[in-house]
CSV table of C-alpha atoms in Angstrom, one decimal:
chain,number,residue,atom,x,y,z
A,1,MET,CA,-12.4,-14.0,-8.7
A,2,ASP,CA,-11.0,-13.5,-5.2
A,3,SER,CA,-11.5,-10.1,-3.4
A,4,SER,CA,-7.9,-9.0,-3.9
A,5,ALA,CA,-8.0,-9.5,-7.6
A,6,ALA,CA,-11.4,-7.8,-7.9
A,7,LEU,CA,-10.0,-4.8,-6.0
A,8,TYR,CA,-6.9,-4.7,-8.2
A,9,ASN,CA,-9.0,-4.7,-11.3
A,10,GLN,CA,-11.3,-2.0,-10.0
A,11,LEU,CA,-8.3,0.3,-9.2
A,12,LYS,CA,-6.6,-0.5,-12.5
A,13,SER,CA,-9.6,0.5,-14.4
A,14,ALA,CA,-10.5,3.6,-12.3
A,15,ASP,CA,-11.4,6.7,-14.3
A,16,PRO,CA,-9.8,9.2,-14.0
A,17,PHE,CA,-7.8,7.7,-11.1
A,18,PHE,CA,-8.1,6.1,-7.7
A,19,LEU,CA,-7.3,7.5,-4.3
A,20,LEU,CA,-5.4,6.2,-1.4
A,21,ALA,CA,-5.6,8.5,1.5
A,22,GLY,CA,-5.6,8.8,5.3
A,23,PRO,CA,-3.5,10.0,8.2
A,24,ASN,CA,0.1,9.1,8.4
A,25,VAL,CA,-0.2,7.0,11.5
A,26,ILE,CA,-3.0,5.7,13.8
A,27,GLU,CA,-3.3,8.2,16.6
A,28,SER,CA,-6.4,6.8,18.2
A,29,GLU,CA,-9.5,4.8,17.2
A,30,GLU,CA,-11.6,7.9,17.5
A,31,HIS,CA,-9.3,9.8,15.1
A,32,ILE,CA,-9.2,7.1,12.6
A,33,PHE,CA,-13.0,6.8,12.5
A,34,THR,CA,-13.3,10.5,12.1
A,35,MET,CA,-10.8,10.6,9.2
A,36,ALA,CA,-12.3,7.6,7.5
A,37,LYS,CA,-15.8,9.0,7.6
A,38,HIS,CA,-14.9,12.4,6.1
A,39,ILE,CA,-12.4,11.0,3.4
A,40,LYS,CA,-15.0,8.4,2.3
A,41,ALA,CA,-17.6,11.0,2.0
A,42,ILE,CA,-15.4,13.2,-0.1
A,43,SER,CA,-14.2,10.4,-2.4
A,44,THR,CA,-17.8,9.3,-2.9
A,45,ARG,CA,-18.8,12.8,-3.9
A,46,MET,CA,-15.9,12.9,-6.3
A,47,GLY,CA,-16.6,9.4,-7.8
A,48,LEU,CA,-13.1,8.2,-6.9
A,49,PRO,CA,-12.5,4.6,-5.7
A,50,LEU,CA,-10.9,4.9,-2.2
A,51,VAL,CA,-8.5,2.8,-0.2
A,52,PHE,CA,-8.1,4.1,3.3
A,53,LYS,CA,-4.5,4.4,4.6
A,54,SER,CA,-2.9,4.6,8.0
A,55,SER,CA,0.2,3.0,9.7
A,56,PHE,CA,0.2,1.0,12.9
A,57,ASP,CA,3.9,1.6,13.4
A,58,LYS,CA,6.2,4.3,12.0
A,59,ALA,CA,9.3,2.3,12.4
A,60,ASN,CA,11.5,4.3,10.1
A,61,ARG,CA,11.6,7.4,12.2
A,62,THR,CA,14.1,10.3,12.1
A,63,SER,CA,14.5,10.1,15.9
A,64,SER,CA,13.9,7.4,18.5
A,65,LYS,CA,11.8,10.0,20.4
A,66,SER,CA,9.2,10.3,17.5
A,67,PHE,CA,5.7,9.0,17.9
A,68,ARG,CA,5.3,5.6,16.3
A,69,GLY,CA,1.7,4.5,16.7
A,70,PRO,CA,-0.2,1.8,18.6
A,71,GLY,CA,1.8,-1.1,17.3
A,72,LEU,CA,0.9,-4.2,15.2
A,73,ILE,CA,-1.8,-5.9,17.4
A,74,GLU,CA,-3.8,-2.9,18.5
A,75,GLY,CA,-3.3,-1.1,15.2
A,76,LEU,CA,-4.7,-4.0,13.1
A,77,LYS,CA,-7.7,-4.2,15.5
A,78,ILE,CA,-8.5,-0.5,14.8
A,79,LEU,CA,-8.0,-0.8,11.0
A,80,GLU,CA,-10.3,-3.9,10.9
A,81,LYS,CA,-13.0,-2.0,12.8
A,82,VAL,CA,-12.8,1.0,10.5
A,83,LYS,CA,-12.8,-1.3,7.4
A,84,LEU,CA,-16.0,-3.0,8.5
A,85,ALA,CA,-17.7,0.2,9.8
A,86,TYR,CA,-17.2,2.1,6.6
A,87,ASP,CA,-17.0,-0.7,4.1
A,88,ILE,CA,-13.7,0.5,2.7
A,89,PRO,CA,-10.5,-1.4,1.7
A,90,ILE,CA,-7.4,-0.8,3.7
A,91,VAL,CA,-3.7,-0.2,2.9
A,92,THR,CA,-1.0,-0.2,5.5
A,93,ASP,CA,2.7,-0.7,5.6
A,94,VAL,CA,5.0,-3.4,7.0
A,95,HIS,CA,8.5,-3.1,8.2
A,96,GLU,CA,9.6,-6.7,8.6
A,97,SER,CA,8.7,-9.9,6.6
A,98,ILE,CA,7.3,-11.6,9.8
A,99,GLN,CA,4.5,-8.9,9.9
A,100,CYS,CA,3.1,-9.7,6.4
A,101,GLU,CA,0.9,-12.7,7.2
A,102,GLU,CA,-0.9,-11.0,10.1
A,103,VAL,CA,-1.2,-7.7,8.3
A,104,GLY,CA,-2.6,-9.5,5.2
A,105,LYS,CA,-5.5,-10.8,7.3
A,106,VAL,CA,-6.8,-7.3,7.7
A,107,ALA,CA,-5.2,-5.1,4.9
A,108,ASP,CA,-6.4,-5.4,1.3
A,109,ILE,CA,-3.1,-3.9,0.2
A,110,ILE,CA,0.3,-4.3,1.8
A,111,GLN,CA,2.6,-1.3,1.3
A,112,ILE,CA,6.4,-2.0,1.2
A,113,PRO,CA,8.2,1.2,2.4
A,114,ALA,CA,11.1,2.7,0.5
A,115,PHE,CA,13.7,1.7,3.0
A,116,LEU,CA,13.0,-2.0,2.3
A,117,CYS,CA,13.5,-1.4,-1.4
A,118,ARG,CA,16.9,-1.9,-3.1
A,119,GLN,CA,16.1,-2.5,-6.7
A,120,VAL,CA,14.5,-0.9,-9.7
A,121,MET,CA,10.7,-1.2,-10.1
A,122,GLU,CA,10.7,-3.7,-12.9
A,123,ASN,CA,12.8,-6.2,-11.0
A,124,SER,CA,10.9,-5.8,-7.8
A,125,ALA,CA,7.5,-6.2,-9.4
A,126,GLU,CA,8.7,-9.3,-11.2
A,127,LYS,CA,9.9,-10.8,-7.9
A,128,VAL,CA,6.5,-10.5,-6.5
A,129,ARG,CA,4.8,-12.0,-9.5
A,130,LEU,CA,7.2,-15.0,-9.5
A,131,ALA,CA,6.3,-15.5,-5.8
A,132,GLY,CA,2.7,-16.0,-6.9
A,133,ASN,CA,1.1,-12.6,-6.6
A,134,PRO,CA,0.2,-10.9,-9.9
A,135,ASN,CA,-1.6,-8.0,-8.2
A,136,VAL,CA,1.3,-5.4,-8.1
A,137,MET,CA,1.4,-1.7,-8.4
A,138,VAL,CA,4.4,0.6,-8.2
A,139,CYS,CA,4.8,4.1,-6.8
A,140,GLU,CA,7.1,7.0,-7.3
A,141,ARG,CA,8.2,8.5,-4.0
A,142,GLY,CA,11.1,10.7,-5.2
A,143,THR,CA,14.8,10.6,-5.3
A,144,MET,CA,17.2,11.9,-2.7
A,145,PHE,CA,19.1,15.0,-3.8
A,146,GLY,CA,21.9,15.4,-1.3
A,147,TYR,CA,21.0,15.0,2.4
A,148,ASN,CA,18.2,17.5,2.7
A,149,ASP,CA,15.8,17.1,-0.2
A,150,LEU,CA,13.6,14.6,-1.9
A,151,ILE,CA,12.9,15.3,-5.6
A,152,VAL,CA,10.0,13.9,-7.6
A,153,ASP,CA,11.1,13.5,-11.2
A,154,PRO,CA,8.1,13.2,-13.6
A,155,ARG,CA,10.2,11.2,-16.0
A,156,ASN,CA,10.0,8.3,-13.5
A,157,PHE,CA,6.3,7.9,-14.1
A,158,GLU,CA,7.1,7.1,-17.7
A,159,TRP,CA,10.0,4.7,-16.9
A,160,MET,CA,8.0,2.9,-14.2
A,161,ARG,CA,5.5,1.8,-16.9
A,162,ASP,CA,8.2,-0.8,-17.8
A,163,ALA,CA,7.1,-2.7,-14.7
A,164,ASN,CA,3.9,-3.4,-16.7
A,165,CYS,CA,1.6,-2.6,-13.8
A,166,PRO,CA,-0.4,0.4,-12.6
A,167,VAL,CA,1.6,3.4,-11.5
A,168,VAL,CA,0.7,5.5,-8.5
A,169,SER,CA,3.7,7.4,-7.9
A,170,GLN,CA,8.3,2.3,-4.2
A,171,SER,CA,9.2,-1.4,-4.7
A,172,SER,CA,10.9,-4.6,-3.7
A,173,VAL,CA,11.0,-7.8,-1.8
A,174,ASP,CA,11.1,-11.5,-2.1
A,175,PHE,CA,9.1,-12.8,0.9
A,176,PHE,CA,5.6,-12.8,-0.4
A,177,SER,CA,5.3,-16.4,-1.8
A,178,ARG,CA,2.7,-17.4,0.7
A,179,LEU,CA,0.6,-14.3,0.6
A,180,LYS,CA,-2.7,-14.2,-1.4
A,181,TYR,CA,-3.3,-10.5,-0.7
A,182,MET,CA,-2.9,-7.7,-3.0
A,183,LEU,CA,0.5,-6.1,-2.8
A,184,LEU,CA,1.0,-2.4,-3.4
A,185,LEU,CA,4.6,-1.2,-3.8
A,186,ILE,CA,3.9,2.4,-3.1
A,187,SER,CA,4.4,5.6,-1.2
A,188,HIS,CA,3.0,9.1,-1.0
A,189,ILE,CA,2.2,12.1,-3.1
A,190,HIS,CA,3.8,14.7,-0.8
A,191,TYR,CA,6.9,16.9,-0.8
A,192,ASN,CA,9.2,15.8,2.0
A,193,SER,CA,12.3,17.6,3.1
A,194,LEU,CA,14.5,15.6,5.4
A,195,LEU,CA,16.1,18.7,6.9
A,196,LEU,CA,15.5,18.8,10.7
A,197,ASP,CA,14.3,21.9,12.3
A,198,GLY,CA,16.7,22.8,15.1
A,199,GLY,CA,17.6,19.2,15.9
A,200,GLY,CA,13.9,18.2,16.2
A,201,VAL,CA,12.5,14.7,16.3
A,202,ALA,CA,10.4,14.7,13.1
A,203,SER,CA,11.0,15.3,9.4
A,204,GLY,CA,10.1,18.7,7.9
A,205,GLY,CA,8.3,19.2,4.7
A,206,LEU,CA,6.8,21.6,2.1
A,207,ARG,CA,3.1,21.0,2.2
A,208,GLU,CA,2.4,23.8,-0.3
A,209,LEU,CA,4.1,21.8,-3.0
A,210,ILE,CA,1.7,18.9,-2.7
A,211,PRO,CA,-0.7,20.3,-5.3
A,212,CYS,CA,2.1,20.9,-7.7
A,213,ILE,CA,3.2,17.3,-7.5
A,214,ALA,CA,-0.3,16.0,-7.7
A,215,ARG,CA,-1.1,18.1,-10.8
A,216,THR,CA,2.0,16.9,-12.5
A,217,ALA,CA,1.2,13.2,-11.7
A,218,VAL,CA,-2.4,13.5,-13.1
A,219,ALA,CA,-1.2,15.3,-16.2
A,220,VAL,CA,1.4,12.6,-16.9
A,221,GLY,CA,-1.3,10.0,-16.5
A,222,VAL,CA,-0.8,8.0,-13.3
A,223,ASP,CA,-3.4,5.5,-12.3
A,224,GLY,CA,-3.7,6.6,-8.7
A,225,ILE,CA,-2.9,9.3,-6.2
A,226,PHE,CA,-1.7,8.5,-2.7
A,227,MET,CA,-2.0,11.3,-0.2
A,228,GLU,CA,-1.6,11.5,3.6
A,229,VAL,CA,-4.4,13.7,5.0
A,230,HIS,CA,-4.9,15.1,8.5
A,231,ASP,CA,-7.7,17.2,10.1
A,232,ASP,CA,-5.1,19.2,12.2
A,233,PRO,CA,-1.7,18.8,10.5
A,234,ARG,CA,0.0,21.4,12.6
A,235,ASN,CA,-0.7,19.3,15.7
A,236,ALA,CA,-0.2,15.9,14.1
A,237,PRO,CA,2.2,13.8,16.3
A,238,VAL,CA,4.4,12.9,13.3
A,239,ASP,CA,5.0,14.1,9.7
A,240,GLY,CA,2.6,17.0,10.0
A,241,PRO,CA,4.3,19.2,7.4
A,242,THR,CA,3.8,16.4,4.7
A,243,GLN,CA,0.1,15.8,5.4
A,244,TRP,CA,-2.6,17.6,3.4
A,245,PRO,CA,-5.3,19.4,5.4
A,246,LEU,CA,-8.6,17.5,5.4
A,247,ARG,CA,-10.5,20.8,4.9
A,248,HIS,CA,-8.7,21.3,1.5
A,249,LEU,CA,-8.9,17.7,0.3
A,250,GLU,CA,-12.1,18.1,-1.8
A,251,GLU,CA,-10.8,21.3,-3.3
A,252,LEU,CA,-7.6,19.7,-4.5
A,253,LEU,CA,-9.3,16.6,-5.8
A,254,GLU,CA,-11.8,18.7,-7.8
A,255,GLU,CA,-8.8,20.4,-9.5
A,256,LEU,CA,-7.1,17.1,-10.2
A,257,VAL,CA,-10.3,15.6,-11.6
A,258,ALA,CA,-10.7,18.6,-13.8
A,259,ILE,CA,-7.2,18.2,-15.2
A,260,ALA,CA,-7.7,14.5,-16.0
A,261,PRO,CA,-10.4,14.9,-18.7
A,262,VAL,CA,-8.2,17.3,-20.5
A,263,VAL,CA,-5.5,14.7,-20.6
A,264,TYR,CA,-7.9,12.1,-22.1
A,265,LEU,CA,-9.6,14.5,-24.6
A,266,LYS,CA,-6.2,15.4,-26.0
A,267,ARG,CA,-5.7,11.7,-26.6
A,268,VAL,CA,-2.8,11.5,-24.2
A,269,SER,CA,-1.9,7.8,-23.8
A,270,LYS,CA,-2.0,8.1,-20.0
A,271,GLY,CA,1.7,7.1,-20.1
A,272,LYS,CA,0.8,3.5,-20.9
A,273,LYS,CA,2.7,3.5,-24.2
A,274,HIS,CA,5.6,5.4,-25.6
A,275,MET,CA,5.0,7.9,-28.3
A,276,GLU,CA,6.4,6.7,-31.6
A,277,ILE,CA,9.1,9.1,-32.8
A,278,ASP,CA,9.9,9.3,-36.5
A,279,LEU,CA,13.5,10.5,-37.0
A,280,THR,CA,13.5,10.5,-40.8
A,281,PRO,CA,14.3,13.9,-42.2
A,282,TYR,CA,11.4,16.2,-42.6
A,283,ARG,CA,10.4,17.1,-46.1
A,284,GLU,CA,8.2,19.9,-47.4
């Protein structure tokens, strides 16, 4: 079994769930190493399989003045170093098809951002499988409600099971026929408001609602949680309001892990099958 399939199977069978976490974007090599060290320590204590996340380029920015990261070449060098130093798998996102082959040499999981997705999850996952990669996961990012809000609808976790693959809580594409690497169609457990603050250069957010969304996802029965985490979110160069403080990561994960056994003990099907509904008239 190749390494991508082994990782896929490990994540798919994670109990109670797996974790994808890290800072939104690579700020520096030193910062990435610091974050990886602490997040791995926390996930190990919690017994959660970890895939470390950070972006080498935030191409889909609200403003051209926003911080974007070190770029493809330097960013992949940093991610490869942290992968080897801490022996952790890596997930990062691509923004163009020409990036996939180089990214796949370092990343264990390739993230396809929402702005590249134009189809429902089921069709998108099937496209990737037909291209030769069976290792697909899908993610619920939320639905735009007007111009200024992104709403996470828990019903989507149920409907996304129709894609017949693990649900984390994004989708698409048809250019992966030559890739052997595990593909993750995914985004983030965060609450993101697209309303700018006084014409600023970054998106706003409601960080305090991250626990609410995460609790809901675990209670419904998702297979994994994807969180952006930062040690100093107020001073993060981009998307600070949507990143969860590192100092509270273990506290939140403890709560989520505590919720999960309740789900299983109550024989909840973890969303993997629909409850059979009998509509025949009830008789005493």
